[in-house]
XYZ file of C-alpha atoms in Angstrom:
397
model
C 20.327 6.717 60.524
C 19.846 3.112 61.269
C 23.603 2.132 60.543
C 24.251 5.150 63.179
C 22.383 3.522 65.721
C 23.446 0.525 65.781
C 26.929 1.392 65.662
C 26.061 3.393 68.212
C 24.751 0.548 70.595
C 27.294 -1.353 69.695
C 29.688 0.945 71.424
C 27.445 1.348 74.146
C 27.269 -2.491 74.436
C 30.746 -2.986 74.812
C 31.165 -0.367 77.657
C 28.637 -1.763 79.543
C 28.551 -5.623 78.793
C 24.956 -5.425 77.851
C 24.317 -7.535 74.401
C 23.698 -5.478 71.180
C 21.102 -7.665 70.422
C 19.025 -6.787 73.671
C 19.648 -3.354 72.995
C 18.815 -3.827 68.959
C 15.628 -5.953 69.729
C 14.536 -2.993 72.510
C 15.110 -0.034 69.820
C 13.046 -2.351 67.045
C 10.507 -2.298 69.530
C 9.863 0.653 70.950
C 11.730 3.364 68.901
C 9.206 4.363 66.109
C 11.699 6.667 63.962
C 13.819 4.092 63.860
C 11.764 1.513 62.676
C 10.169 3.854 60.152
C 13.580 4.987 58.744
C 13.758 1.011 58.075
C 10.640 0.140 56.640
C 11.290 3.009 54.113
C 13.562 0.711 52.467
C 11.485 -2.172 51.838
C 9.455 -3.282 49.044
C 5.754 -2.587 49.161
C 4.863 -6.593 49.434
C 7.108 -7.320 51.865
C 6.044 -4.266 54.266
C 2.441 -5.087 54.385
C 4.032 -8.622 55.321
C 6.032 -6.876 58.318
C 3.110 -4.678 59.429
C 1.736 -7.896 61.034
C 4.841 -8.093 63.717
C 3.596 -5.536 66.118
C 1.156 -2.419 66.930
C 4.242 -0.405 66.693
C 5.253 -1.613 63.015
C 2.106 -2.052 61.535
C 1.263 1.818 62.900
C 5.284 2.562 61.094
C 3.992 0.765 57.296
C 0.850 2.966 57.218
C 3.113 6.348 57.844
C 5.475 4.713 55.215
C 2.831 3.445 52.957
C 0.974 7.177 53.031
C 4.602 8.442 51.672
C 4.233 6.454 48.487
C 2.364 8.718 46.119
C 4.478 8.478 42.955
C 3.020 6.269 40.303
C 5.314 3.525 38.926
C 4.897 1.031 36.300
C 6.105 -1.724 35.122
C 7.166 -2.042 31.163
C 8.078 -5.597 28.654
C 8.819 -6.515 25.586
C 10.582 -9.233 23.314
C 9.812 -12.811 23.280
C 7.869 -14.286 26.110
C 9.839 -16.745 28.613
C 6.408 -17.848 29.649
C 3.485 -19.433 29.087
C 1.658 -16.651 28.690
C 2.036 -12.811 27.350
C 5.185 -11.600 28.359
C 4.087 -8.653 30.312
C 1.949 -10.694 32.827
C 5.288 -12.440 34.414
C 6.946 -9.621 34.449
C 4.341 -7.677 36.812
C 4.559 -11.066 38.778
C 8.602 -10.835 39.332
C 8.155 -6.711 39.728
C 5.423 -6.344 42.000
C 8.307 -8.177 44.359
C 9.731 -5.346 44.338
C 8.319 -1.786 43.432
C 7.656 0.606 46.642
C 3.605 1.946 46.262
C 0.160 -0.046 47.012
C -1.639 0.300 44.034
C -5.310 1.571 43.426
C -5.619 1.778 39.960
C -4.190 0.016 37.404
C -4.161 0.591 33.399
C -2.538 -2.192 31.179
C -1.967 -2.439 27.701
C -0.766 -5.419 25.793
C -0.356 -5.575 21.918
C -3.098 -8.062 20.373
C -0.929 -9.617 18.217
C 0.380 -11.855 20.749
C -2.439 -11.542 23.573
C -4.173 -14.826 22.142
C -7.351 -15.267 23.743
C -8.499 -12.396 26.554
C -7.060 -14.447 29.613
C -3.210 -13.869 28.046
C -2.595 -17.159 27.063
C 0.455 -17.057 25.075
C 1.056 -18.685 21.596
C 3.612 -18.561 18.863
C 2.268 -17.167 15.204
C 2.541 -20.535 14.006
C -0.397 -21.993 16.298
C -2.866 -18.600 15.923
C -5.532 -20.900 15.574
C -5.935 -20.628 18.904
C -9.590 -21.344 21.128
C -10.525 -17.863 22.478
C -11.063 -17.793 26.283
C -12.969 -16.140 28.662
C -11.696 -12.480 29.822
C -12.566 -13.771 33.525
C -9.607 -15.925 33.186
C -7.539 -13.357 32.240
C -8.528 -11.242 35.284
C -8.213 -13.782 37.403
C -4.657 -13.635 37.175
C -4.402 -10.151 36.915
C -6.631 -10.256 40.646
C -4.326 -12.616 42.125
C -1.251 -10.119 41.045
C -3.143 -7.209 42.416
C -4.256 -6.212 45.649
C -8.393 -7.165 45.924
C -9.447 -3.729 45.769
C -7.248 -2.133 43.060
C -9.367 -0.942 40.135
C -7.862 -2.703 36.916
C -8.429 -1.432 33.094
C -6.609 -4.011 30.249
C -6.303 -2.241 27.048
C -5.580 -4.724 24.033
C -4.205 -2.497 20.832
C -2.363 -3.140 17.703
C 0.722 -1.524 18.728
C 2.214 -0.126 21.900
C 4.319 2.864 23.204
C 6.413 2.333 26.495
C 9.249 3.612 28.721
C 11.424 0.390 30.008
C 10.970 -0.213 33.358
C 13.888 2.117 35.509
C 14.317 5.484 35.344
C 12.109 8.359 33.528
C 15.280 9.481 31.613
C 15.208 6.073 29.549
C 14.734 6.281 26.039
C 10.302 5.099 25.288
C 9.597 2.771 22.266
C 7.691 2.019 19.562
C 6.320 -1.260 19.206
C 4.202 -1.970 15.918
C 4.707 -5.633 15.804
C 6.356 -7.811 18.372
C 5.236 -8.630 21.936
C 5.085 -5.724 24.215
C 3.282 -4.239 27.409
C 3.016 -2.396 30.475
C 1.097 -1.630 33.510
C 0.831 2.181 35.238
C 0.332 1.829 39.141
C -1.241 4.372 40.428
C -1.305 4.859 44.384
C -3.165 6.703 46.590
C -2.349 10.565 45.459
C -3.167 13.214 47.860
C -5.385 15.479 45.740
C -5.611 13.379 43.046
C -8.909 11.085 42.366
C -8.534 8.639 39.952
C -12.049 6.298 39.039
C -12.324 3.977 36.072
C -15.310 4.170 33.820
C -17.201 1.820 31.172
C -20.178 2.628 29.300
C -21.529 0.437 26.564
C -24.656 1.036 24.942
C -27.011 -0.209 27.576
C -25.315 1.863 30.716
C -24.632 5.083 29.137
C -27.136 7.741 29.895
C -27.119 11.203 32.241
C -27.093 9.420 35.507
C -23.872 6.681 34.798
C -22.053 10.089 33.705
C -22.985 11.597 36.768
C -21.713 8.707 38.814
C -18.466 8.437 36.997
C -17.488 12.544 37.645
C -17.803 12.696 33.849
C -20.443 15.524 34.492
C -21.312 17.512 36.956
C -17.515 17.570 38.801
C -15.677 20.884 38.687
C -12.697 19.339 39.683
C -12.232 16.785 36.679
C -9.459 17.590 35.089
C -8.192 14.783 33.026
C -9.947 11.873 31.013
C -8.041 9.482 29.513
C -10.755 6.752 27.538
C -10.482 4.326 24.515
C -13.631 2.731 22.197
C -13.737 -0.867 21.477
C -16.035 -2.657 18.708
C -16.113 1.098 17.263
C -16.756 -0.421 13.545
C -19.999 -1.499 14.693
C -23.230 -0.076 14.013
C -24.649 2.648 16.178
C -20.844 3.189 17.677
C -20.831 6.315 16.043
C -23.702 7.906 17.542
C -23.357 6.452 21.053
C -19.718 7.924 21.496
C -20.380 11.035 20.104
C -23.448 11.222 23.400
C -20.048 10.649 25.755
C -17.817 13.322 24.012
C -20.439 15.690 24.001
C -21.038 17.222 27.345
C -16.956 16.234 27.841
C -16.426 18.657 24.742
C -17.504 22.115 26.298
C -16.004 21.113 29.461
C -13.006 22.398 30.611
C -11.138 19.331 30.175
C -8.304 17.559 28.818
C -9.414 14.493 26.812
C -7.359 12.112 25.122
C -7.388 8.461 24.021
C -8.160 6.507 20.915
C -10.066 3.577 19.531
C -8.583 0.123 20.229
C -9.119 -3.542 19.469
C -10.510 -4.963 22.946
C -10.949 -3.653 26.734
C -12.173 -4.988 30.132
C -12.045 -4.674 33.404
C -13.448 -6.607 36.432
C -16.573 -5.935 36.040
C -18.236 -6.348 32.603
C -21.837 -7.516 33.004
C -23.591 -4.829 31.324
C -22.294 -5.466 27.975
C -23.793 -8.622 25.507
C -20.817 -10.643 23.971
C -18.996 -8.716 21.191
C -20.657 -5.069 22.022
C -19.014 -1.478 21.362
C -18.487 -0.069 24.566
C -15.973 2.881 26.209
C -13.717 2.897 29.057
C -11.354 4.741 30.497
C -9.905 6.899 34.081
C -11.432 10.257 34.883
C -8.839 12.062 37.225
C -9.773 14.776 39.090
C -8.290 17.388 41.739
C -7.079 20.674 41.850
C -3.503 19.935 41.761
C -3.939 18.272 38.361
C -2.717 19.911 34.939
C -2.616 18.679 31.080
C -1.580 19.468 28.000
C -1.859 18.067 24.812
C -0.894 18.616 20.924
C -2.673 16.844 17.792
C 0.005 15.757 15.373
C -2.084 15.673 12.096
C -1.631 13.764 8.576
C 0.702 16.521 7.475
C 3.294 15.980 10.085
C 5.396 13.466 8.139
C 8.863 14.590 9.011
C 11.388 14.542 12.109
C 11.540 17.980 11.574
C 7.996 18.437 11.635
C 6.961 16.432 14.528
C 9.511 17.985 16.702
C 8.069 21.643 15.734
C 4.596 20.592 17.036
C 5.389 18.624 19.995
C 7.403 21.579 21.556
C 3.996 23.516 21.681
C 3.452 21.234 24.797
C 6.896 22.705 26.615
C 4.960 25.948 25.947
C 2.574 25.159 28.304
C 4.792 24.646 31.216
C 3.443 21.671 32.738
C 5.353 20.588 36.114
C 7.426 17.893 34.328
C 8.034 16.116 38.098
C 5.127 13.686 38.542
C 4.544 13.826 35.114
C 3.350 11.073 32.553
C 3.386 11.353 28.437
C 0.779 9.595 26.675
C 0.951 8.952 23.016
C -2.196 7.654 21.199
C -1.136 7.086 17.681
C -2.969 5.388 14.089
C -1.872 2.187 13.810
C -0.652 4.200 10.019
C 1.688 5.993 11.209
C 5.149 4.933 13.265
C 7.390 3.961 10.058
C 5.315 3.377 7.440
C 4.585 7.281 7.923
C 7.755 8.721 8.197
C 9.453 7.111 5.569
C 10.293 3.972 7.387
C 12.252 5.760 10.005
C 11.482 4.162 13.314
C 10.818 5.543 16.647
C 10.173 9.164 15.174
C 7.682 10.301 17.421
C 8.423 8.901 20.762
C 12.327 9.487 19.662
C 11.183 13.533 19.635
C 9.016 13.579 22.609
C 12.100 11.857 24.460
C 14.251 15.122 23.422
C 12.034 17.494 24.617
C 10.964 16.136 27.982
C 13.836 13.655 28.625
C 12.602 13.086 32.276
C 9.016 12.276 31.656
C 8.005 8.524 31.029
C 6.295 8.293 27.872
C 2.832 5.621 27.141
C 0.419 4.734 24.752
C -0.420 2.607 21.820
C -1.169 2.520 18.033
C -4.973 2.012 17.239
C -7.731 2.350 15.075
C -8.513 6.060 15.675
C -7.540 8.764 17.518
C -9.344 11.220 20.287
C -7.826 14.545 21.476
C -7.676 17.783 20.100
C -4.719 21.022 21.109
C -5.478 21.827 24.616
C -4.118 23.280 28.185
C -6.081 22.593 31.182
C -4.182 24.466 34.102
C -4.886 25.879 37.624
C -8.157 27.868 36.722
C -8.078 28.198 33.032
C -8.842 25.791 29.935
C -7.153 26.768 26.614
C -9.240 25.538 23.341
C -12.869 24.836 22.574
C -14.134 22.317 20.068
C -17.322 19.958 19.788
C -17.411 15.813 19.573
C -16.752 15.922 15.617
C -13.331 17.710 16.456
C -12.530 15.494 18.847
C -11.828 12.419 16.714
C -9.374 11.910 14.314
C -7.637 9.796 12.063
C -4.327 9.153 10.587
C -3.185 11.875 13.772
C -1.168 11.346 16.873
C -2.552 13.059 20.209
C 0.676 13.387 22.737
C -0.488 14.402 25.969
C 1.691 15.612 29.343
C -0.569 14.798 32.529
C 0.847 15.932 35.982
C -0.135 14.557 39.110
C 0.682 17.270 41.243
C-alpha cells in the first residue's frame, strides 16, 4: 500500500510540478491509513520512539500496538560472548527487534552457568564465585524491560527451548551447557495473565484470593514452580496451595526448581521455600496436559502418550508446549538417546513452540480444561511426581 502511494504521487508530481516530497510529507501527516500501514512494519522499540512525532502517529502506534497480541520469545544457548549469562545479551540485541510490548515476562536460565542471582557469568574453572544480590540481577532485567512488565526468573538444572524464529523449528534439550529463554507475553484480549509468589509467611486464604488462585471462575491455567522444596515444612505448605487448586477445574502444571524471583521479594527471609508462578485466566483459554511416568522409557513409548494431548484438540494457533521434566530423565533415561521427548512432541505438534526445564520434581497430572468442561479429578498427593515428565499444550485464544 505504501509503495502504491508513493508511486502514485510520484506520478502525480511530475504532471503537475509539485515536489514528491511536499506531497509525501502532507500524506505522512495527515493520512492515518497510511501511516498505520507503515508503522505495522516497525519494531516495537522503535514505534514507541516514533509515537512521539505527532498526535496523528502516536494515535497510529496505539492502533498498531493493540494488534500485537501474539506472544514471542526470545531463546539462547552455547557459550556466552558476554560477560554475563548468555541469554541476558541476547534479549538485549532482540528486544531491538521483536514486534509486541510486553506485560509479562517468564525466564529461565540453567544454574549451572547463572553464577550468582544477578547473571554474572563465569567459566567452570572460577565456580568459586561471590554470590550476589538478586536485585542486581533484576536490575538489568528492569532496564531491558519496559517499567511495568511483570518479570518471573526461573533458575533450573536443565532447560527445554524452541530457537528463536519460527514455531516449526526443531525445541531442545539442554541438561548441561548454557541455555535460556524469555516468553513475552503482551496484552491478550481475553486473556489475564498475573504472577504469583507465596512463601511461608504470605500464603494464606486472602493472598490466594488476590492472586485469582481461588475464588475466579475464569482461571483456567496455572503454571507455578517450588524453590528451597528440600526444606523443612515445604511439604506441608505446598500441599495448602495445591489443595483448593486440586478440585478446581484447572490445568496445573510446573515443577520444583533450584531458585526463583521476581521484582518484588520482601516477604521471604534469605534462603526460604517459597512458590511462584502465572495464573492465566479468560474464557478463550484451553489446556491440556499428559503425565509421562517412570515407565515411559522408550521412543516408542513416549510418542504413544504424548499423542493423548492431539486427542484433545487444542487450537494449535496461539499455542505454547511446556515440558517440565526430572532432572533423571532426558538421556540418562532413555538409554542415552538425546532429545527423546522434545524430539516426539516436535512430531506431533510441529507448529507449536515447545518450553520448560529439567528439575527436582514434577507437578501436573492427565488433564483437559476446555470451553465449559474439565476432564480429570485428583487431590494435592496426585499432583506431584517424580522421575515423570508433565507436557502441557496452553492456547491463548
Amino acid at each position: 500500500l505504501t509503495a502504491v502511494v508513493l508511486l502514485k504521487m510520484e506520478e502525480d508530481s511530475a504532471s503537475s510540478g509539485v515536489p514528491a516530497e511536499s506531497k509525501a510529507g502532507y500524506v505522512l501527516s495527515n493520512v492515518a491509513e497510511v501511516v498505520e500501514r507503515i508503522l505495522t512494519f516497525v519494531p516495537t522499540k522503535a514505534l514507541l520512539r516514533i509515537a512521539r512525532v505527532s498526535r496523528l502517529w502516536r494515535n497510529c502506534a496505539r492502533r498498531v500496538l493493540k494488534t500485537q497480541q501474539k506472544m514471542s520469545w526470545l531463546s539462547a544457548f552455547g557459550m556466552s560472548r558476554y560477560e554475563e549469562h548468555i541469554l541476558l545479551g541476547i534479549m538485549e540485541e532482540g528486544l531491538e527487534d521483536i514486534y509486541l510490548l510486553p506485560q509479562t515476562v517468564l525466564l529461565m536460565v540453567d544454574s549451572e552457568n547463572f553464577c550468582g542471582q544477578n547473571g554474572s557469568y563465569r567459566h567452570k574453572k572460577a565456580r568459586k564465585c561471590q554470590q550476589e544480590d538478586e536485585s542486581d540481577a533484576m536490575d538489568r532485567l528492569r532496564h531491558l524491560l519496559p517499567n511495568s512488565c511483570d518479570i518471573l526468573c526461573i533458575v533450573t538444572p536443565g532447560i527445554v527451548l524452541t530457537p528463536t524464529g519460527l514455531p516449526c523449528t526443531s525445541p531442545q534439550e539442554f541438561m548441561e551447557g548454557e541455555a535460556g529463554f524469555g516468553l513475552l507475553f503482551p496484552a491478550i484480549e481475553g486473556v489475564h495473565i498475573r504472577p504469583f509468589h507465596f512463601c511461608k509467611n504470605s500464603l494464606n486464604q486472602n493472598s490466594l484470593e488476590e492472586a485469582g488462585l481461588v475464588g475466579n471462575p475464569d482461571l483456567k491455567v496455572v503454571l507455578l514452580f517450588g524453590y528451597h522444596a528440600y526444606k523443612s515444612g515445604a511439604a506441608v505448605f505446598l500441599n495448602k496451595l495445591l489443595e483448593p487448586l486440586a478440585c478446581s477445574n484447572v490445568l496445573i502444571a510446573g515443577g520444583h526448581v533450584e531458585k526463583a524471583f521476581t521484582q518484588q521479594r520482601d516477604c521471604c527471609s534469605p534462603g526460604s521455600f517459597g512458590v511462584m508462578g502465572l495464573a492465566l485466566s479468560g474464557p478463550r483459554i484451553q489446556g491440556a496436559s499428559v503425565l509421562l511416568d517412570q515407565d515411559v522409557s522408550s521412543p516408542k513409548a513416549a510418542e504413544v502418550t504424548i499423542h493423548r494431548l492431539k486427542a484433545a484438540s487444542i487450537p494449535e494457533r496461539n499455542t505454547i508446549g511446556f515440558m517440565f521434566a526430572c532432572v533423571a530423565r532426558g538421556h540418562n533415561h532413555y538409554n542415552n538417546e538425546h532429545n527423546v521427548e522434545a524430539d516426539t512432541f516436535h512430531k506431533i505438534f510441529p507448529s507449536i513452540p515447545l518450553f520448560g526445564f529439567f528439575g527436582n520434581g514434577e507437578i501436573g497430572c492427565d488433564r483437559i480444561v476446555k470451553e465449559n468442561y474439565t476432564l480429570s479429578e485428583t487431590d494435592a498427593n496426585g499432583l506431584q511426581h517424580g522421575y515423570t515428565t508433565v507436557m502441557s499444550l496452553v492456547h491463548l485464544g
